[in-house]
Amino acid sequence: MIRGINQQEIFTDDGDYEKFLDILATYRKKIEYEIYAYCLMGNHVHLLIKEGKEAFSNTMKRIGTSYVYWYNWSSYREYTSKTKIVNIDFALSLFFDKKKDKAIEKFKRFNKESNKDQCLEITEKGKPYPTKR
């Protein structure tokens, strides 16, 4: 299952559903997992999948991350494909590579790295993490 934070909508129109299915199809070819059933709801997704060439947790991360990058209003695409309004030079210079294409690859790897950040400080039950005093 994939669910929107705080049960927020993750699909708002037909294009959103189509993009999610495209992502499933793309990774199905790359990872060779089997899809037996799916149900796309407004704020969550049910998937019945048989693990492919990688650990199931990685597969779910790839699917979810790919959809989030597409769905959110973010400048990430300006760094990785076509720049429209963002000056990407400063941020790319932080990756210490004079070749732009290599800096972009480092930027992509950096954004895909796992970390232990606790975004929004929300627990699984929707309650804030206790703060230290």
PDB file of C-alpha atoms in Angstrom:
ATOM      1  CA  MET A   1       0.000   0.000   0.000  1.00  0.00           C
ATOM      2  CA  ILE A   2       1.089   3.559  -0.729  1.00  0.00           C
ATOM      3  CA  ARG A   3      -0.787   6.320   1.091  1.00  0.00           C
ATOM      4  CA  GLY A   4      -0.764  10.115   1.035  1.00  0.00           C
ATOM      5  CA  ILE A   5       0.550  11.805   4.181  1.00  0.00           C
ATOM      6  CA  ASN A   6      -2.311  12.515   6.582  1.00  0.00           C
ATOM      7  CA  GLN A   7      -4.546  10.726   4.069  1.00  0.00           C
ATOM      8  CA  GLN A   8      -4.132  13.588   1.585  1.00  0.00           C
ATOM      9  CA  GLU A   9      -5.112  13.100  -2.051  1.00  0.00           C
ATOM     10  CA  ILE A  10      -2.357  11.725  -4.266  1.00  0.00           C
ATOM     11  CA  PHE A  11      -4.453  11.569  -7.429  1.00  0.00           C
ATOM     12  CA  THR A  12      -6.465  14.611  -8.471  1.00  0.00           C
ATOM     13  CA  ASP A  13      -7.197  13.890 -12.124  1.00  0.00           C
ATOM     14  CA  ASP A  14      -6.955  11.182 -14.793  1.00  0.00           C
ATOM     15  CA  GLY A  15      -3.427  12.287 -15.715  1.00  0.00           C
ATOM     16  CA  ASP A  16      -2.234  11.467 -12.200  1.00  0.00           C
ATOM     17  CA  TYR A  17      -3.618   7.921 -12.397  1.00  0.00           C
ATOM     18  CA  GLU A  18      -2.086   7.445 -15.858  1.00  0.00           C
ATOM     19  CA  LYS A  19       1.332   8.660 -14.704  1.00  0.00           C
ATOM     20  CA  PHE A  20       1.302   6.253 -11.765  1.00  0.00           C
ATOM     21  CA  LEU A  21       0.433   3.347 -14.077  1.00  0.00           C
ATOM     22  CA  ASP A  22       3.226   4.426 -16.457  1.00  0.00           C
ATOM     23  CA  ILE A  23       5.681   4.343 -13.552  1.00  0.00           C
ATOM     24  CA  LEU A  24       4.490   0.850 -12.584  1.00  0.00           C
ATOM     25  CA  ALA A  25       4.972  -0.317 -16.172  1.00  0.00           C
ATOM     26  CA  THR A  26       8.443   1.238 -16.471  1.00  0.00           C
ATOM     27  CA  TYR A  27       9.782  -0.390 -13.320  1.00  0.00           C
ATOM     28  CA  ARG A  28       8.035  -3.689 -14.098  1.00  0.00           C
ATOM     29  CA  LYS A  29      10.237  -3.925 -17.205  1.00  0.00           C
ATOM     30  CA  LYS A  30      13.430  -2.904 -15.376  1.00  0.00           C
ATOM     31  CA  ILE A  31      12.981  -4.895 -12.176  1.00  0.00           C
ATOM     32  CA  GLU A  32      10.892  -7.735 -13.606  1.00  0.00           C
ATOM     33  CA  TYR A  33       8.310  -7.830 -10.834  1.00  0.00           C
ATOM     34  CA  GLU A  34       4.863  -9.261 -11.447  1.00  0.00           C
ATOM     35  CA  ILE A  35       1.705  -7.216 -10.915  1.00  0.00           C
ATOM     36  CA  TYR A  36      -1.311  -9.369 -10.072  1.00  0.00           C
ATOM     37  CA  ALA A  37      -3.740  -6.609  -9.135  1.00  0.00           C
ATOM     38  CA  TYR A  38      -3.951  -2.938  -8.267  1.00  0.00           C
ATOM     39  CA  CYS A  39      -6.503  -0.443  -7.023  1.00  0.00           C
ATOM     40  CA  LEU A  40      -5.771   3.285  -7.288  1.00  0.00           C
ATOM     41  CA  MET A  41      -7.870   5.301  -4.854  1.00  0.00           C
ATOM     42  CA  GLY A  42      -7.860   9.069  -4.375  1.00  0.00           C
ATOM     43  CA  ASN A  43      -5.524   9.043  -1.391  1.00  0.00           C
ATOM     44  CA  HIS A  44      -3.900   5.610  -1.535  1.00  0.00           C
ATOM     45  CA  VAL A  45      -2.928   2.648  -3.697  1.00  0.00           C
ATOM     46  CA  HIS A  46      -3.270  -1.102  -3.155  1.00  0.00           C
ATOM     47  CA  LEU A  47      -0.813  -3.285  -5.081  1.00  0.00           C
ATOM     48  CA  LEU A  48      -0.478  -7.051  -5.283  1.00  0.00           C
ATOM     49  CA  ILE A  49       3.067  -7.558  -6.549  1.00  0.00           C
ATOM     50  CA  LYS A  50       5.543 -10.446  -6.636  1.00  0.00           C
ATOM     51  CA  GLU A  51       9.096  -9.303  -5.910  1.00  0.00           C
ATOM     52  CA  GLY A  52      11.423  -9.022  -8.908  1.00  0.00           C
ATOM     53  CA  LYS A  53      15.194  -8.603  -9.261  1.00  0.00           C
ATOM     54  CA  GLU A  54      15.564  -6.434  -6.155  1.00  0.00           C
ATOM     55  CA  ALA A  55      14.252  -6.260  -2.602  1.00  0.00           C
ATOM     56  CA  PHE A  56      10.570  -5.351  -2.455  1.00  0.00           C
ATOM     57  CA  SER A  57      11.284  -2.345  -0.205  1.00  0.00           C
ATOM     58  CA  ASN A  58      13.562  -0.871  -2.891  1.00  0.00           C
ATOM     59  CA  THR A  59      10.933  -1.453  -5.554  1.00  0.00           C
ATOM     60  CA  MET A  60       8.283   0.362  -3.506  1.00  0.00           C
ATOM     61  CA  LYS A  61      10.721   3.201  -2.826  1.00  0.00           C
ATOM     62  CA  ARG A  62      11.425   3.570  -6.562  1.00  0.00           C
ATOM     63  CA  ILE A  63       7.729   3.627  -7.441  1.00  0.00           C
ATOM     64  CA  GLY A  64       6.786   6.065  -4.693  1.00  0.00           C
ATOM     65  CA  THR A  65       9.751   8.381  -5.226  1.00  0.00           C
ATOM     66  CA  SER A  66       9.247   8.533  -8.982  1.00  0.00           C
ATOM     67  CA  TYR A  67       5.602   9.472  -8.568  1.00  0.00           C
ATOM     68  CA  VAL A  68       6.335  12.069  -5.880  1.00  0.00           C
ATOM     69  CA  TYR A  69       9.004  13.733  -8.042  1.00  0.00           C
ATOM     70  CA  TRP A  70       6.470  13.981 -10.864  1.00  0.00           C
ATOM     71  CA  TYR A  71       3.473  14.987  -8.734  1.00  0.00           C
ATOM     72  CA  ASN A  72       4.966  17.707  -6.474  1.00  0.00           C
ATOM     73  CA  TRP A  73       5.557  21.267  -7.577  1.00  0.00           C
ATOM     74  CA  SER A  74       9.351  21.026  -7.336  1.00  0.00           C
ATOM     75  CA  SER A  75      12.441  22.445  -9.152  1.00  0.00           C
ATOM     76  CA  TYR A  76      14.005  18.973  -9.265  1.00  0.00           C
ATOM     77  CA  ARG A  77      13.041  18.548 -12.935  1.00  0.00           C
ATOM     78  CA  GLU A  78      14.775  21.802 -13.802  1.00  0.00           C
ATOM     79  CA  TYR A  79      18.028  20.307 -12.501  1.00  0.00           C
ATOM     80  CA  THR A  80      17.587  16.982 -14.246  1.00  0.00           C
ATOM     81  CA  SER A  81      15.988  17.846 -17.579  1.00  0.00           C
ATOM     82  CA  LYS A  82      15.056  21.301 -18.884  1.00  0.00           C
ATOM     83  CA  THR A  83      15.723  24.532 -17.004  1.00  0.00           C
ATOM     84  CA  LYS A  84      12.948  27.101 -17.270  1.00  0.00           C
ATOM     85  CA  ILE A  85      13.098  29.557 -14.380  1.00  0.00           C
ATOM     86  CA  VAL A  86      15.660  28.229 -11.859  1.00  0.00           C
ATOM     87  CA  ASN A  87      19.320  29.250 -11.806  1.00  0.00           C
ATOM     88  CA  ILE A  88      20.787  25.801 -11.217  1.00  0.00           C
ATOM     89  CA  ASP A  89      24.457  26.788 -11.403  1.00  0.00           C
ATOM     90  CA  PHE A  90      24.943  27.618  -7.702  1.00  0.00           C
ATOM     91  CA  ALA A  91      23.450  24.376  -6.382  1.00  0.00           C
ATOM     92  CA  LEU A  92      25.310  22.274  -8.950  1.00  0.00           C
ATOM     93  CA  SER A  93      28.592  23.985  -7.992  1.00  0.00           C
ATOM     94  CA  LEU A  94      28.173  22.466  -4.512  1.00  0.00           C
ATOM     95  CA  PHE A  95      28.829  19.051  -6.078  1.00  0.00           C
ATOM     96  CA  PHE A  96      32.374  20.118  -7.005  1.00  0.00           C
ATOM     97  CA  ASP A  97      32.419  19.072 -10.618  1.00  0.00           C
ATOM     98  CA  LYS A  98      33.179  21.509 -13.443  1.00  0.00           C
ATOM     99  CA  LYS A  99      31.366  19.310 -15.954  1.00  0.00           C
ATOM    100  CA  LYS A 100      27.661  20.092 -15.740  1.00  0.00           C
ATOM    101  CA  ASP A 101      26.480  16.614 -16.729  1.00  0.00           C
ATOM    102  CA  LYS A 102      28.614  15.003 -13.989  1.00  0.00           C
ATOM    103  CA  ALA A 103      27.368  17.516 -11.401  1.00  0.00           C
ATOM    104  CA  ILE A 104      23.779  16.674 -12.408  1.00  0.00           C
ATOM    105  CA  GLU A 105      24.478  12.950 -11.927  1.00  0.00           C
ATOM    106  CA  LYS A 106      25.907  13.674  -8.454  1.00  0.00           C
ATOM    107  CA  PHE A 107      22.815  15.799  -7.705  1.00  0.00           C
ATOM    108  CA  LYS A 108      20.529  12.909  -8.725  1.00  0.00           C
ATOM    109  CA  ARG A 109      22.454  10.409  -6.559  1.00  0.00           C
ATOM    110  CA  PHE A 110      22.358  12.806  -3.609  1.00  0.00           C
ATOM    111  CA  ASN A 111      18.571  13.153  -3.896  1.00  0.00           C
ATOM    112  CA  LYS A 112      18.080   9.379  -3.995  1.00  0.00           C
ATOM    113  CA  GLU A 113      20.251   8.610  -0.954  1.00  0.00           C
ATOM    114  CA  SER A 114      18.556   7.204   2.108  1.00  0.00           C
ATOM    115  CA  ASN A 115      18.849   9.100   5.354  1.00  0.00           C
ATOM    116  CA  LYS A 116      17.254   9.129   8.767  1.00  0.00           C
ATOM    117  CA  ASP A 117      15.608  12.534   8.466  1.00  0.00           C
ATOM    118  CA  GLN A 118      12.194  12.715  10.084  1.00  0.00           C
ATOM    119  CA  CYS A 119      10.224  14.918   7.741  1.00  0.00           C
ATOM    120  CA  LEU A 120       7.271  16.694   9.326  1.00  0.00           C
ATOM    121  CA  GLU A 121       8.058  14.849  12.567  1.00  0.00           C
ATOM    122  CA  ILE A 122       4.954  12.678  12.238  1.00  0.00           C
ATOM    123  CA  THR A 123       4.718   9.123  13.562  1.00  0.00           C
ATOM    124  CA  GLU A 124       2.888   6.314  11.795  1.00  0.00           C
ATOM    125  CA  LYS A 125      -0.176   7.038  13.931  1.00  0.00           C
ATOM    126  CA  GLY A 126      -0.189  10.680  12.831  1.00  0.00           C
ATOM    127  CA  LYS A 127       1.025  12.090  16.162  1.00  0.00           C
ATOM    128  CA  PRO A 128       4.117  14.289  16.503  1.00  0.00           C
ATOM    129  CA  TYR A 129       7.309  12.693  17.808  1.00  0.00           C
ATOM    130  CA  PRO A 130       8.005  13.608  21.432  1.00  0.00           C
ATOM    131  CA  THR A 131      10.453  16.503  21.708  1.00  0.00           C
ATOM    132  CA  LYS A 132      13.323  16.551  24.190  1.00  0.00           C
ATOM    133  CA  ARG A 133      13.157  19.250  26.840  1.00  0.00           C
TER     134      ARG A 133
END
